[in-house]
mmCIF file of C-alpha atoms in Angstrom:
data_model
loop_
_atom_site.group_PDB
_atom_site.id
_atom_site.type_symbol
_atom_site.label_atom_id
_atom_site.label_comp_id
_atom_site.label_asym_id
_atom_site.label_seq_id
_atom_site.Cartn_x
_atom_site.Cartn_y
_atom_site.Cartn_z
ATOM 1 C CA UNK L 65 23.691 -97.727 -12.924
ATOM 2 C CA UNK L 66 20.833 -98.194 -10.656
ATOM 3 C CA UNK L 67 23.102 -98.685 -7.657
ATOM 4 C CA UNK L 68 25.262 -95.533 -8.350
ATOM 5 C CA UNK L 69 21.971 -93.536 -8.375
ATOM 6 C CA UNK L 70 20.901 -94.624 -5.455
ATOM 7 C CA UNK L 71 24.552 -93.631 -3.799
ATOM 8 C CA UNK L 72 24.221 -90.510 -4.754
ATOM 9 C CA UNK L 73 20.545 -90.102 -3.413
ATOM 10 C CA UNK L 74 22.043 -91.358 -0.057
ATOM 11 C CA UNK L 75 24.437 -88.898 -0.468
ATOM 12 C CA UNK L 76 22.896 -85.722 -1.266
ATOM 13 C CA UNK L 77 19.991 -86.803 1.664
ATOM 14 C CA UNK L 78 22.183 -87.325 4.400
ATOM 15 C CA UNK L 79 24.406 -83.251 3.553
ATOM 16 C CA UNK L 80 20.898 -82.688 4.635
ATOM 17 C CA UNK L 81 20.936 -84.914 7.761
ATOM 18 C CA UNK L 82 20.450 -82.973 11.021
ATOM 19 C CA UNK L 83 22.609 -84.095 14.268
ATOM 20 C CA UNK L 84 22.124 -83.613 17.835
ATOM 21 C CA UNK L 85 25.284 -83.385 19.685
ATOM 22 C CA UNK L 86 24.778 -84.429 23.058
ATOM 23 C CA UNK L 87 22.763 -88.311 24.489
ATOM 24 C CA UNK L 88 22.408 -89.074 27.962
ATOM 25 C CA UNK L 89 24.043 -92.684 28.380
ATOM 26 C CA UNK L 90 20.971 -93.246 30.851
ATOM 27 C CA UNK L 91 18.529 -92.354 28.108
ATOM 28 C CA UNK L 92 16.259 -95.132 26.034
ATOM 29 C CA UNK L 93 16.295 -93.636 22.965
ATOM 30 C CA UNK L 94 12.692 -93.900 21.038
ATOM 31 C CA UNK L 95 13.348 -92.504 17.746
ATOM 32 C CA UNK L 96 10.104 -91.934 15.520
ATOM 33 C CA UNK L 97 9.291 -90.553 11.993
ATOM 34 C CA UNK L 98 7.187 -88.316 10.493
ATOM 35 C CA UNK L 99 6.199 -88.260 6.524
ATOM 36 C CA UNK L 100 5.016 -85.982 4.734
ATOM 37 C CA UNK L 101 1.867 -86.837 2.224
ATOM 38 C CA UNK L 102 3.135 -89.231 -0.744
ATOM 39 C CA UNK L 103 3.014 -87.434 -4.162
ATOM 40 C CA UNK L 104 3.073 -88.906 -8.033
ATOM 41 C CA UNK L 105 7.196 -89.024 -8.876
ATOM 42 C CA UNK L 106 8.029 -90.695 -11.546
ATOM 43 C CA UNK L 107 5.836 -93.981 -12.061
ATOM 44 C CA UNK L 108 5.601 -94.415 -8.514
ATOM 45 C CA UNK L 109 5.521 -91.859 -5.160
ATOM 46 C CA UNK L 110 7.721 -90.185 -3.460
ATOM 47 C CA UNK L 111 7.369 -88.337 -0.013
ATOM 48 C CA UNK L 112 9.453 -86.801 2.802
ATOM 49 C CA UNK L 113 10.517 -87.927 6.108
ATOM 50 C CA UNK L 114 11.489 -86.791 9.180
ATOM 51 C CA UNK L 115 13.018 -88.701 11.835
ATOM 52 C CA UNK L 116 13.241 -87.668 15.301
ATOM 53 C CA UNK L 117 15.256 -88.374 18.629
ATOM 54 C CA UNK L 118 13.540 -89.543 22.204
ATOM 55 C CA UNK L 119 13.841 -85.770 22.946
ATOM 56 C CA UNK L 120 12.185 -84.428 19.827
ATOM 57 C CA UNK L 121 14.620 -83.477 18.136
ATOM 58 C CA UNK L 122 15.061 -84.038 14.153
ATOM 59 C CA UNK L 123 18.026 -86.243 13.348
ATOM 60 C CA UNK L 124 17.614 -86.979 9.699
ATOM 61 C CA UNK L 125 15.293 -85.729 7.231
ATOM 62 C CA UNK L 126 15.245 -87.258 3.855
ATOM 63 C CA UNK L 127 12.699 -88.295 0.853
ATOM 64 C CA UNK L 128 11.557 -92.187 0.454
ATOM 65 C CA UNK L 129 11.294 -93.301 -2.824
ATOM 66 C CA UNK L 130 8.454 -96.313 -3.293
ATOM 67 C CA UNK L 131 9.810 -99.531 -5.773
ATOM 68 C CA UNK L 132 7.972 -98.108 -8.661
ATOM 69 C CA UNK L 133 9.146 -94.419 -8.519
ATOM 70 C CA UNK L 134 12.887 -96.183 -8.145
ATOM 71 C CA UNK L 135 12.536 -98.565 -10.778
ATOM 72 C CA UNK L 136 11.119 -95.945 -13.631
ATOM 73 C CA UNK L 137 14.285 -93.321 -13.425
ATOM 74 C CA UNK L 138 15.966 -95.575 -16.217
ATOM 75 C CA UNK L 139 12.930 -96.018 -18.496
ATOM 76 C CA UNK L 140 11.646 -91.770 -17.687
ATOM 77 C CA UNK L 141 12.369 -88.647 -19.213
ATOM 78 C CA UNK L 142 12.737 -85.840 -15.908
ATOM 79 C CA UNK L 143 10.277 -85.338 -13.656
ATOM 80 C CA UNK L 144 9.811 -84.176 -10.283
ATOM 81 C CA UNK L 145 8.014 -83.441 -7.150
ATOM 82 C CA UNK L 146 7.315 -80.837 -5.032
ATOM 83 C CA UNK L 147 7.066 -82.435 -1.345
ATOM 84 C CA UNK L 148 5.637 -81.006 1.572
ATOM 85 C CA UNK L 149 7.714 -81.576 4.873
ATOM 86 C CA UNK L 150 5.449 -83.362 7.491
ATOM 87 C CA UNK L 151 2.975 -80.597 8.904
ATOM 88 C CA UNK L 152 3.619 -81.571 12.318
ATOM 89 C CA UNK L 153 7.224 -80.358 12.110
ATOM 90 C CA UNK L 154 7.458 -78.178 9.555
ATOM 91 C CA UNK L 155 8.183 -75.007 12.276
ATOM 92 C CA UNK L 156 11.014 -76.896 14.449
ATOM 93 C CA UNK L 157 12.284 -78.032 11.074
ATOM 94 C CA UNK L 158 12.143 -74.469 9.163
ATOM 95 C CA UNK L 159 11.178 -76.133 5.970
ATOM 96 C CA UNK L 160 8.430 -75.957 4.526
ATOM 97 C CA UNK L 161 8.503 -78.522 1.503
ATOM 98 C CA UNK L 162 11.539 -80.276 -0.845
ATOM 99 C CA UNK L 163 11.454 -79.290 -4.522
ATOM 100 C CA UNK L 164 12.868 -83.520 -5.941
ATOM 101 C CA UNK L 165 13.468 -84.041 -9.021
ATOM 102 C CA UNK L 166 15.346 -86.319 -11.657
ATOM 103 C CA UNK L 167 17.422 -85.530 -14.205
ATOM 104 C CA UNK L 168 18.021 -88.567 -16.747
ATOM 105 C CA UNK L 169 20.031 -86.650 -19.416
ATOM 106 C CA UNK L 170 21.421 -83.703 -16.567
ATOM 107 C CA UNK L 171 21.986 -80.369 -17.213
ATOM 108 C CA UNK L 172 23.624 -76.945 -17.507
ATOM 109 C CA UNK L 173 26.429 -75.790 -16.696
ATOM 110 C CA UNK L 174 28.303 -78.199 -18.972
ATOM 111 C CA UNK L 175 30.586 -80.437 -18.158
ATOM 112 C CA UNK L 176 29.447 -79.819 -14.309
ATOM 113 C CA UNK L 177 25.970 -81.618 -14.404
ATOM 114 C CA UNK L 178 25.707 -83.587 -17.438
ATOM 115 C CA UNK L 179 25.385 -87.183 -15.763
ATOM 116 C CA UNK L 180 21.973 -88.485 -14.981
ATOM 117 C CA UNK L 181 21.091 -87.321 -10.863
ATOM 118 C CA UNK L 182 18.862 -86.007 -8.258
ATOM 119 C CA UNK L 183 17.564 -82.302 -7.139
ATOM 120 C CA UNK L 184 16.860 -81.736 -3.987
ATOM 121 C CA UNK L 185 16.000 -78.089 -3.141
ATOM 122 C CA UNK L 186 14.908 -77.008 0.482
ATOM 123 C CA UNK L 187 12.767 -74.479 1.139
ATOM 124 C CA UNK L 188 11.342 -72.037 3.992
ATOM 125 C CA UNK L 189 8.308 -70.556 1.971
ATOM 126 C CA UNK L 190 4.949 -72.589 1.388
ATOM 127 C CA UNK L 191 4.280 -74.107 -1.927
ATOM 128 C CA UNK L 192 2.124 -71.111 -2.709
#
């Protein structure tokens, strides 16, 4: 079971994955990432990420899940998080922090959402 979860994390991360569309073929490319501050999910912590090209520009943006927070979705009713996107590119990104959360049971509608997943909800306004 653990394994399917974690496909579909992958999966619903990277519909969120940003591209860039053009590389030099001369260019080194240095990517780097950002993360955001690590916050209580689960029995462990969870926290955002942003990882960026050589030219600045975001590639992927995701949430990392620590050992702990992955190995207590089984044995936990839901919880969640709400994440803040790294501060130092939260305006070239747009979002301002990632509402996460697990759903062991699922929910409404029925039959759509009834199997244990992941939320993950983007958003442009601050936590506030």
């Amino acid at each position: 079971m653990k394994n399917n979860l974690f496909a579909l994390l992958l999966l619903a991360v990277s519909a969120f994955a940003f591209t860039s569309c053009e590389k030099d073929d001369d260019e080194d490319p240095k990517p780097h990432t950002h993360y955001g501050t690590l916050a209580n999910f689960g029995l462990g912590k969870a926290q955002t990420y942003v990882t960026m090209d050589a030219n600045d520009l975001p590639v992927e943006m995701g949430v990392n899940l620590n050992k702990a927070a992955y190995e207590s979705i089984e044995s936990q009713a839901d919880f969640s998080a709400s994440l803040n996107v790294p501060v130092d590119v939260q305006n070239l990104m747009g979002f301002k922090h990632v509402y996460f959360n697990w759903n062991q049971h699922g929910h409404e509608p029925m039959p759509v959402y009834t199997i244990p997943h992941f939320d993950v909800h983007f958003y442009y306004q601050s936590q506030a």
